[in-house]
């Protein structure tokens, strides 16, 4: 049970107290850590830090539900800080995607409607759900981008601009409602096909990603060849232009001046 509070423990530490195997980066307001059980090829968590001088306590930052139940202005400040760091992280992930795989693909940013870990944490993961740590239906349904349990950051931020009654309804985050979603049948998040079991699902997701990777690499290769062709064409044109200029200059020098 102690592991359920591990994120809270991290959030109360100084960045220098966390090993590089856990901490990816930090800001004055947040910690970005590697997910210990990644459910995609890239998977990070961003935590709001708990600092002595902060107006928000450990209890305020217990979860998204507890944060939204408190002062709305302070809650928005926390959300904005998380979003700002998530955007920075996304750029770093994309760079690593290209470095490792030769192309980049979408990234999801969001919360779980009924989280199992104590302390507010924002998931930032690549849109593939291909991982050996994806072991059961609960894992999968909790990250399915269209299922409802995974609350996309932009959607949550939109609650702040909605009518107060709507904000109150959404911010209630009734655990039973969200936990029921984890028991639903599994389907591919990309094509919608029903999946009878986890081995079938994982094999299908890998095939989907492999096809996407193949298409992306083929597209990149076509782009590279086109750019190379354009470069060669421009180079030939420049050489011809230089040659013509040299010929013109030579002709002018050899032509005698009029008396």
PDB file of C-alpha atoms in Angstrom:
ATOM      1  CA  UNK A   1       0.000   0.000   0.000  1.00  0.00           C
ATOM      2  CA  UNK A   2       2.951   2.306   0.584  1.00  0.00           C
ATOM      3  CA  UNK A   3       3.490   2.630  -3.172  1.00  0.00           C
ATOM      4  CA  UNK A   4       0.123   4.374  -3.486  1.00  0.00           C
ATOM      5  CA  UNK A   5       1.695   7.369  -1.715  1.00  0.00           C
ATOM      6  CA  UNK A   6       4.980   7.360  -3.625  1.00  0.00           C
ATOM      7  CA  UNK A   7       3.992  10.326  -5.810  1.00  0.00           C
ATOM      8  CA  UNK A   8       3.089  12.356  -2.750  1.00  0.00           C
ATOM      9  CA  UNK A   9       6.509  11.575  -1.309  1.00  0.00           C
ATOM     10  CA  UNK A  10       8.235  12.689  -4.510  1.00  0.00           C
ATOM     11  CA  UNK A  11       6.231  15.933  -4.629  1.00  0.00           C
ATOM     12  CA  UNK A  12       7.468  16.927  -1.184  1.00  0.00           C
ATOM     13  CA  UNK A  13      11.138  16.384  -1.991  1.00  0.00           C
ATOM     14  CA  UNK A  14      13.645  18.754  -3.526  1.00  0.00           C
ATOM     15  CA  UNK A  15      14.537  17.850  -7.121  1.00  0.00           C
ATOM     16  CA  UNK A  16      18.112  17.242  -5.992  1.00  0.00           C
ATOM     17  CA  UNK A  17      16.862  14.492  -3.690  1.00  0.00           C
ATOM     18  CA  UNK A  18      15.454  12.433  -6.548  1.00  0.00           C
ATOM     19  CA  UNK A  19      17.701  10.157  -8.650  1.00  0.00           C
ATOM     20  CA  UNK A  20      17.966  10.615 -12.415  1.00  0.00           C
ATOM     21  CA  UNK A  21      16.285   7.227 -12.874  1.00  0.00           C
ATOM     22  CA  UNK A  22      13.100   8.831 -11.503  1.00  0.00           C
ATOM     23  CA  UNK A  23      13.344  12.563 -12.229  1.00  0.00           C
ATOM     24  CA  UNK A  24      13.326  13.687 -15.852  1.00  0.00           C
ATOM     25  CA  UNK A  25      13.108  17.443 -15.259  1.00  0.00           C
ATOM     26  CA  UNK A  26      11.637  20.057 -12.952  1.00  0.00           C
ATOM     27  CA  UNK A  27      10.465  23.644 -12.734  1.00  0.00           C
ATOM     28  CA  UNK A  28       9.745  25.898  -9.789  1.00  0.00           C
ATOM     29  CA  UNK A  29       6.203  24.485  -9.646  1.00  0.00           C
ATOM     30  CA  UNK A  30       6.402  20.939 -11.002  1.00  0.00           C
ATOM     31  CA  UNK A  31       8.351  17.693 -11.171  1.00  0.00           C
ATOM     32  CA  UNK A  32       8.393  15.578 -14.318  1.00  0.00           C
ATOM     33  CA  UNK A  33       9.142  11.927 -13.640  1.00  0.00           C
ATOM     34  CA  UNK A  34       9.306   8.726 -15.648  1.00  0.00           C
ATOM     35  CA  UNK A  35       6.230   6.554 -15.204  1.00  0.00           C
ATOM     36  CA  UNK A  36       7.478   3.443 -13.385  1.00  0.00           C
ATOM     37  CA  UNK A  37       5.071   1.276 -15.407  1.00  0.00           C
ATOM     38  CA  UNK A  38       4.828   2.997 -18.800  1.00  0.00           C
ATOM     39  CA  UNK A  39       1.769   2.121 -20.853  1.00  0.00           C
ATOM     40  CA  UNK A  40       3.168   3.560 -24.100  1.00  0.00           C
ATOM     41  CA  UNK A  41       6.550   3.867 -25.763  1.00  0.00           C
ATOM     42  CA  UNK A  42       6.884   7.237 -23.995  1.00  0.00           C
ATOM     43  CA  UNK A  43       5.113   7.849 -20.689  1.00  0.00           C
ATOM     44  CA  UNK A  44       5.778  10.549 -18.076  1.00  0.00           C
ATOM     45  CA  UNK A  45       4.002  12.028 -15.069  1.00  0.00           C
ATOM     46  CA  UNK A  46       4.011  15.704 -14.137  1.00  0.00           C
ATOM     47  CA  UNK A  47       3.365  16.463 -10.448  1.00  0.00           C
ATOM     48  CA  UNK A  48       2.689  19.803  -8.776  1.00  0.00           C
ATOM     49  CA  UNK A  49       5.330  20.293  -6.099  1.00  0.00           C
ATOM     50  CA  UNK A  50       4.382  20.642  -2.435  1.00  0.00           C
ATOM     51  CA  UNK A  51       6.419  23.496  -0.965  1.00  0.00           C
ATOM     52  CA  UNK A  52       6.339  24.967   2.565  1.00  0.00           C
ATOM     53  CA  UNK A  53       5.531  28.450   1.284  1.00  0.00           C
ATOM     54  CA  UNK A  54       2.710  27.272  -0.964  1.00  0.00           C
ATOM     55  CA  UNK A  55      -0.925  28.129  -0.230  1.00  0.00           C
ATOM     56  CA  UNK A  56      -1.900  24.637  -1.344  1.00  0.00           C
ATOM     57  CA  UNK A  57      -1.472  21.758   1.084  1.00  0.00           C
ATOM     58  CA  UNK A  58      -0.862  18.072   0.455  1.00  0.00           C
ATOM     59  CA  UNK A  59      -4.593  17.507   0.879  1.00  0.00           C
ATOM     60  CA  UNK A  60      -5.432  20.209  -1.681  1.00  0.00           C
ATOM     61  CA  UNK A  61      -3.194  18.436  -4.179  1.00  0.00           C
ATOM     62  CA  UNK A  62      -4.420  14.942  -3.331  1.00  0.00           C
ATOM     63  CA  UNK A  63      -6.158  14.587  -6.710  1.00  0.00           C
ATOM     64  CA  UNK A  64      -7.805  16.507  -9.517  1.00  0.00           C
ATOM     65  CA  UNK A  65     -11.063  16.239  -7.589  1.00  0.00           C
ATOM     66  CA  UNK A  66      -9.612  17.774  -4.425  1.00  0.00           C
ATOM     67  CA  UNK A  67      -7.898  20.546  -6.395  1.00  0.00           C
ATOM     68  CA  UNK A  68     -11.097  21.531  -8.215  1.00  0.00           C
ATOM     69  CA  UNK A  69     -13.091  21.441  -4.972  1.00  0.00           C
ATOM     70  CA  UNK A  70     -10.953  24.251  -3.560  1.00  0.00           C
ATOM     71  CA  UNK A  71     -10.252  27.791  -4.678  1.00  0.00           C
ATOM     72  CA  UNK A  72     -10.912  27.983  -8.416  1.00  0.00           C
ATOM     73  CA  UNK A  73      -8.279  30.638  -9.110  1.00  0.00           C
ATOM     74  CA  UNK A  74      -5.524  28.675  -7.388  1.00  0.00           C
ATOM     75  CA  UNK A  75      -6.680  25.499  -9.135  1.00  0.00           C
ATOM     76  CA  UNK A  76      -6.380  27.223 -12.506  1.00  0.00           C
ATOM     77  CA  UNK A  77      -2.860  28.364 -11.654  1.00  0.00           C
ATOM     78  CA  UNK A  78      -1.848  24.772 -10.899  1.00  0.00           C
ATOM     79  CA  UNK A  79      -3.439  23.558 -14.114  1.00  0.00           C
ATOM     80  CA  UNK A  80      -1.707  26.234 -16.177  1.00  0.00           C
ATOM     81  CA  UNK A  81       1.666  25.293 -14.686  1.00  0.00           C
ATOM     82  CA  UNK A  82       1.062  21.630 -15.487  1.00  0.00           C
ATOM     83  CA  UNK A  83      -0.001  22.479 -19.045  1.00  0.00           C
ATOM     84  CA  UNK A  84       2.996  24.733 -19.621  1.00  0.00           C
ATOM     85  CA  UNK A  85       5.420  22.014 -18.566  1.00  0.00           C
ATOM     86  CA  UNK A  86       3.511  19.364 -20.517  1.00  0.00           C
ATOM     87  CA  UNK A  87       3.896  21.428 -23.696  1.00  0.00           C
ATOM     88  CA  UNK A  88       7.644  21.693 -23.114  1.00  0.00           C
ATOM     89  CA  UNK A  89       7.835  17.965 -22.439  1.00  0.00           C
ATOM     90  CA  UNK A  90       5.934  17.167 -25.641  1.00  0.00           C
ATOM     91  CA  UNK A  91       8.571  18.944 -27.723  1.00  0.00           C
ATOM     92  CA  UNK A  92      11.303  16.922 -26.018  1.00  0.00           C
ATOM     93  CA  UNK A  93       9.403  13.678 -26.605  1.00  0.00           C
ATOM     94  CA  UNK A  94       8.939  14.526 -30.279  1.00  0.00           C
ATOM     95  CA  UNK A  95      12.657  15.125 -30.646  1.00  0.00           C
ATOM     96  CA  UNK A  96      13.353  11.728 -29.086  1.00  0.00           C
ATOM     97  CA  UNK A  97      10.709  10.081 -31.288  1.00  0.00           C
ATOM     98  CA  UNK A  98      12.482  11.269 -34.422  1.00  0.00           C
ATOM     99  CA  UNK A  99      15.861  10.274 -33.004  1.00  0.00           C
ATOM    100  CA  UNK A 100      14.751   6.741 -32.101  1.00  0.00           C
ATOM    101  CA  UNK A 101      12.129   5.927 -34.700  1.00  0.00           C
ATOM    102  CA  UNK A 102      12.611   8.413 -37.530  1.00  0.00           C
ATOM    103  CA  UNK A 103       9.212  10.076 -37.191  1.00  0.00           C
ATOM    104  CA  UNK A 104       6.896  11.573 -34.600  1.00  0.00           C
ATOM    105  CA  UNK A 105       3.297  10.784 -33.725  1.00  0.00           C
ATOM    106  CA  UNK A 106       0.632  12.326 -31.430  1.00  0.00           C
ATOM    107  CA  UNK A 107       0.978  12.659 -27.664  1.00  0.00           C
ATOM    108  CA  UNK A 108      -1.861  12.531 -25.133  1.00  0.00           C
ATOM    109  CA  UNK A 109      -1.990  14.758 -22.069  1.00  0.00           C
ATOM    110  CA  UNK A 110      -4.535  14.059 -19.349  1.00  0.00           C
ATOM    111  CA  UNK A 111      -5.723  12.805 -15.980  1.00  0.00           C
ATOM    112  CA  UNK A 112      -7.520   9.695 -14.784  1.00  0.00           C
ATOM    113  CA  UNK A 113     -11.100  10.275 -13.701  1.00  0.00           C
ATOM    114  CA  UNK A 114     -10.581   8.066 -10.650  1.00  0.00           C
ATOM    115  CA  UNK A 115      -6.816   7.797 -10.027  1.00  0.00           C
ATOM    116  CA  UNK A 116      -5.352   4.968  -7.973  1.00  0.00           C
ATOM    117  CA  UNK A 117      -2.280   6.906  -6.808  1.00  0.00           C
ATOM    118  CA  UNK A 118      -2.352   9.636  -4.167  1.00  0.00           C
ATOM    119  CA  UNK A 119      -1.287  13.132  -5.294  1.00  0.00           C
ATOM    120  CA  UNK A 120      -2.365  14.943  -8.414  1.00  0.00           C
ATOM    121  CA  UNK A 121      -0.480  13.780 -11.495  1.00  0.00           C
ATOM    122  CA  UNK A 122      -0.769  14.542 -15.186  1.00  0.00           C
ATOM    123  CA  UNK A 123      -0.066  11.755 -17.674  1.00  0.00           C
ATOM    124  CA  UNK A 124       1.898  12.615 -20.807  1.00  0.00           C
ATOM    125  CA  UNK A 125       2.193   9.597 -23.085  1.00  0.00           C
ATOM    126  CA  UNK A 126       2.643   8.788 -26.736  1.00  0.00           C
ATOM    127  CA  UNK A 127      -0.438   7.760 -28.693  1.00  0.00           C
ATOM    128  CA  UNK A 128       0.277   4.073 -29.225  1.00  0.00           C
ATOM    129  CA  UNK A 129      -0.359   2.144 -25.954  1.00  0.00           C
ATOM    130  CA  UNK A 130       2.309  -0.343 -26.998  1.00  0.00           C
ATOM    131  CA  UNK A 131       4.122  -1.498 -23.874  1.00  0.00           C
ATOM    132  CA  UNK A 132       4.951  -4.703 -22.062  1.00  0.00           C
ATOM    133  CA  UNK A 133       3.586  -3.005 -18.925  1.00  0.00           C
ATOM    134  CA  UNK A 134       0.103  -2.936 -20.444  1.00  0.00           C
ATOM    135  CA  UNK A 135      -1.129  -6.092 -18.762  1.00  0.00           C
ATOM    136  CA  UNK A 136      -4.908  -5.988 -18.255  1.00  0.00           C
ATOM    137  CA  UNK A 137      -8.229  -4.475 -19.310  1.00  0.00           C
ATOM    138  CA  UNK A 138      -8.170  -1.938 -16.491  1.00  0.00           C
ATOM    139  CA  UNK A 139      -4.821  -0.607 -17.645  1.00  0.00           C
ATOM    140  CA  UNK A 140      -6.002  -0.283 -21.214  1.00  0.00           C
ATOM    141  CA  UNK A 141      -9.404   1.269 -20.581  1.00  0.00           C
ATOM    142  CA  UNK A 142      -7.855   3.829 -18.239  1.00  0.00           C
ATOM    143  CA  UNK A 143      -5.847   5.273 -21.144  1.00  0.00           C
ATOM    144  CA  UNK A 144      -8.241   4.744 -24.049  1.00  0.00           C
ATOM    145  CA  UNK A 145      -8.478   8.307 -25.432  1.00  0.00           C
ATOM    146  CA  UNK A 146     -12.183   8.085 -26.334  1.00  0.00           C
ATOM    147  CA  UNK A 147     -13.482   5.958 -23.476  1.00  0.00           C
ATOM    148  CA  UNK A 148     -14.066   8.710 -20.926  1.00  0.00           C
ATOM    149  CA  UNK A 149     -11.853   7.605 -18.045  1.00  0.00           C
ATOM    150  CA  UNK A 150      -8.880   9.488 -19.479  1.00  0.00           C
ATOM    151  CA  UNK A 151      -9.639  13.201 -19.148  1.00  0.00           C
ATOM    152  CA  UNK A 152      -7.740  15.214 -21.730  1.00  0.00           C
ATOM    153  CA  UNK A 153      -6.075  18.308 -20.324  1.00  0.00           C
ATOM    154  CA  UNK A 154      -7.639  20.693 -22.846  1.00  0.00           C
ATOM    155  CA  UNK A 155     -11.097  19.356 -21.965  1.00  0.00           C
ATOM    156  CA  UNK A 156     -10.494  19.867 -18.251  1.00  0.00           C
ATOM    157  CA  UNK A 157      -9.203  23.393 -18.868  1.00  0.00           C
ATOM    158  CA  UNK A 158     -12.381  24.167 -20.807  1.00  0.00           C
ATOM    159  CA  UNK A 159     -14.432  23.503 -17.651  1.00  0.00           C
ATOM    160  CA  UNK A 160     -13.028  26.696 -16.126  1.00  0.00           C
ATOM    161  CA  UNK A 161     -14.584  28.803 -18.899  1.00  0.00           C
ATOM    162  CA  UNK A 162     -17.953  27.038 -18.781  1.00  0.00           C
ATOM    163  CA  UNK A 163     -21.039  27.929 -16.765  1.00  0.00           C
ATOM    164  CA  UNK A 164     -20.480  27.538 -13.001  1.00  0.00           C
ATOM    165  CA  UNK A 165     -23.088  24.776 -12.844  1.00  0.00           C
ATOM    166  CA  UNK A 166     -21.279  22.797 -15.552  1.00  0.00           C
ATOM    167  CA  UNK A 167     -17.932  23.266 -13.822  1.00  0.00           C
ATOM    168  CA  UNK A 168     -19.445  22.012 -10.569  1.00  0.00           C
ATOM    169  CA  UNK A 169     -20.937  18.957 -12.260  1.00  0.00           C
ATOM    170  CA  UNK A 170     -17.734  17.985 -14.063  1.00  0.00           C
ATOM    171  CA  UNK A 171     -15.466  18.795 -11.108  1.00  0.00           C
ATOM    172  CA  UNK A 172     -17.444  16.409  -8.881  1.00  0.00           C
ATOM    173  CA  UNK A 173     -15.597  13.506 -10.561  1.00  0.00           C
ATOM    174  CA  UNK A 174     -17.785  10.759  -9.111  1.00  0.00           C
ATOM    175  CA  UNK A 175     -15.487   7.794  -8.612  1.00  0.00           C
ATOM    176  CA  UNK A 176     -18.126   5.082  -9.131  1.00  0.00           C
ATOM    177  CA  UNK A 177     -19.075   6.559 -12.488  1.00  0.00           C
ATOM    178  CA  UNK A 178     -15.492   6.506 -13.730  1.00  0.00           C
ATOM    179  CA  UNK A 179     -14.509   3.186 -12.168  1.00  0.00           C
ATOM    180  CA  UNK A 180     -17.403   1.517 -14.000  1.00  0.00           C
ATOM    181  CA  UNK A 181     -15.782   2.505 -17.312  1.00  0.00           C
ATOM    182  CA  UNK A 182     -12.787   0.311 -16.548  1.00  0.00           C
ATOM    183  CA  UNK A 183     -14.990  -2.794 -16.756  1.00  0.00           C
ATOM    184  CA  UNK A 184     -16.257  -2.090 -20.267  1.00  0.00           C
ATOM    185  CA  UNK A 185     -15.292  -4.341 -23.174  1.00  0.00           C
ATOM    186  CA  UNK A 186     -12.046  -3.510 -24.924  1.00  0.00           C
ATOM    187  CA  UNK A 187     -11.839  -2.021 -28.389  1.00  0.00           C
ATOM    188  CA  UNK A 188      -8.994  -0.637 -30.456  1.00  0.00           C
ATOM    189  CA  UNK A 189      -8.691   3.079 -29.765  1.00  0.00           C
ATOM    190  CA  UNK A 190      -7.645   3.635 -33.372  1.00  0.00           C
ATOM    191  CA  UNK A 191     -10.033   1.580 -35.541  1.00  0.00           C
ATOM    192  CA  UNK A 192     -12.736   0.674 -33.019  1.00  0.00           C
ATOM    193  CA  UNK A 193     -12.468  -3.093 -33.526  1.00  0.00           C
ATOM    194  CA  UNK A 194     -13.623  -5.225 -30.582  1.00  0.00           C
ATOM    195  CA  UNK A 195     -10.840  -7.133 -28.820  1.00  0.00           C
ATOM    196  CA  UNK A 196     -11.570 -10.437 -27.062  1.00  0.00           C
ATOM    197  CA  UNK A 197      -8.510 -10.507 -24.789  1.00  0.00           C
ATOM    198  CA  UNK A 198      -5.268  -8.703 -23.958  1.00  0.00           C
ATOM    199  CA  UNK A 199      -2.920 -10.796 -26.153  1.00  0.00           C
ATOM    200  CA  UNK A 200      -5.161 -10.109 -29.162  1.00  0.00           C
ATOM    201  CA  UNK A 201      -5.360  -6.416 -28.299  1.00  0.00           C
ATOM    202  CA  UNK A 202      -1.618  -5.986 -27.775  1.00  0.00           C
ATOM    203  CA  UNK A 203      -0.812  -7.752 -31.032  1.00  0.00           C
ATOM    204  CA  UNK A 204      -3.342  -5.583 -32.862  1.00  0.00           C
ATOM    205  CA  UNK A 205      -2.020  -2.346 -31.338  1.00  0.00           C
ATOM    206  CA  UNK A 206       1.527  -3.273 -32.329  1.00  0.00           C
ATOM    207  CA  UNK A 207       0.374  -3.974 -35.886  1.00  0.00           C
ATOM    208  CA  UNK A 208      -1.406  -0.607 -35.982  1.00  0.00           C
ATOM    209  CA  UNK A 209       1.717   1.180 -34.801  1.00  0.00           C
ATOM    210  CA  UNK A 210       3.955  -0.743 -37.216  1.00  0.00           C
ATOM    211  CA  UNK A 211       1.708   0.301 -40.113  1.00  0.00           C
ATOM    212  CA  UNK A 212       1.808   3.904 -38.986  1.00  0.00           C
ATOM    213  CA  UNK A 213       5.589   3.757 -38.648  1.00  0.00           C
ATOM    214  CA  UNK A 214       5.908   2.237 -42.125  1.00  0.00           C
ATOM    215  CA  UNK A 215       3.708   4.912 -43.679  1.00  0.00           C
ATOM    216  CA  UNK A 216       5.549   7.700 -41.845  1.00  0.00           C
ATOM    217  CA  UNK A 217       8.960   6.406 -42.890  1.00  0.00           C
ATOM    218  CA  UNK A 218       7.840   5.993 -46.508  1.00  0.00           C
ATOM    219  CA  UNK A 219       6.502   9.553 -46.468  1.00  0.00           C
ATOM    220  CA  UNK A 220       9.760  10.830 -44.972  1.00  0.00           C
ATOM    221  CA  UNK A 221      11.749   8.969 -47.638  1.00  0.00           C
ATOM    222  CA  UNK A 222       9.611  10.465 -50.426  1.00  0.00           C
ATOM    223  CA  UNK A 223      10.128  13.909 -48.940  1.00  0.00           C
ATOM    224  CA  UNK A 224      13.880  13.311 -48.692  1.00  0.00           C
ATOM    225  CA  UNK A 225      14.105  12.220 -52.331  1.00  0.00           C
ATOM    226  CA  UNK A 226      12.023  15.184 -53.486  1.00  0.00           C
ATOM    227  CA  UNK A 227      14.207  17.606 -51.536  1.00  0.00           C
ATOM    228  CA  UNK A 228      17.334  15.938 -52.926  1.00  0.00           C
ATOM    229  CA  UNK A 229      15.936  16.198 -56.459  1.00  0.00           C
ATOM    230  CA  UNK A 230      15.097  19.866 -55.941  1.00  0.00           C
ATOM    231  CA  UNK A 231      18.542  20.471 -54.515  1.00  0.00           C
ATOM    232  CA  UNK A 232      20.206  18.787 -57.503  1.00  0.00           C
ATOM    233  CA  UNK A 233      18.024  20.768 -59.911  1.00  0.00           C
ATOM    234  CA  UNK A 234      18.939  24.031 -58.183  1.00  0.00           C
ATOM    235  CA  UNK A 235      22.608  23.046 -58.183  1.00  0.00           C
ATOM    236  CA  UNK A 236      22.565  22.333 -61.930  1.00  0.00           C
ATOM    237  CA  UNK A 237      20.756  25.602 -62.584  1.00  0.00           C
ATOM    238  CA  UNK A 238      23.351  27.504 -60.552  1.00  0.00           C
ATOM    239  CA  UNK A 239      26.192  25.807 -62.426  1.00  0.00           C
ATOM    240  CA  UNK A 240      24.598  26.594 -65.796  1.00  0.00           C
ATOM    241  CA  UNK A 241      24.031  30.181 -64.724  1.00  0.00           C
ATOM    242  CA  UNK A 242      27.639  30.480 -63.586  1.00  0.00           C
ATOM    243  CA  UNK A 243      28.832  28.916 -66.846  1.00  0.00           C
ATOM    244  CA  UNK A 244      26.724  31.309 -68.929  1.00  0.00           C
ATOM    245  CA  UNK A 245      28.039  34.263 -66.935  1.00  0.00           C
ATOM    246  CA  UNK A 246      31.609  33.084 -67.464  1.00  0.00           C
ATOM    247  CA  UNK A 247      31.014  32.716 -71.214  1.00  0.00           C
ATOM    248  CA  UNK A 248      29.499  36.202 -71.455  1.00  0.00           C
ATOM    249  CA  UNK A 249      32.440  37.677 -69.591  1.00  0.00           C
ATOM    250  CA  UNK A 250      34.903  35.867 -71.831  1.00  0.00           C
ATOM    251  CA  UNK A 251      33.165  37.101 -74.961  1.00  0.00           C
ATOM    252  CA  UNK A 252      33.229  40.698 -73.730  1.00  0.00           C
ATOM    253  CA  UNK A 253      36.957  40.498 -73.022  1.00  0.00           C
ATOM    254  CA  UNK A 254      37.752  39.071 -76.492  1.00  0.00           C
ATOM    255  CA  UNK A 255      35.634  41.596 -78.417  1.00  0.00           C
ATOM    256  CA  UNK A 256      37.824  44.547 -79.707  1.00  0.00           C
ATOM    257  CA  UNK A 257      36.746  48.049 -78.800  1.00  0.00           C
ATOM    258  CA  UNK A 258      35.356  50.303 -81.522  1.00  0.00           C
ATOM    259  CA  UNK A 259      37.685  53.000 -82.853  1.00  0.00           C
TER     260      UNK A 259
END
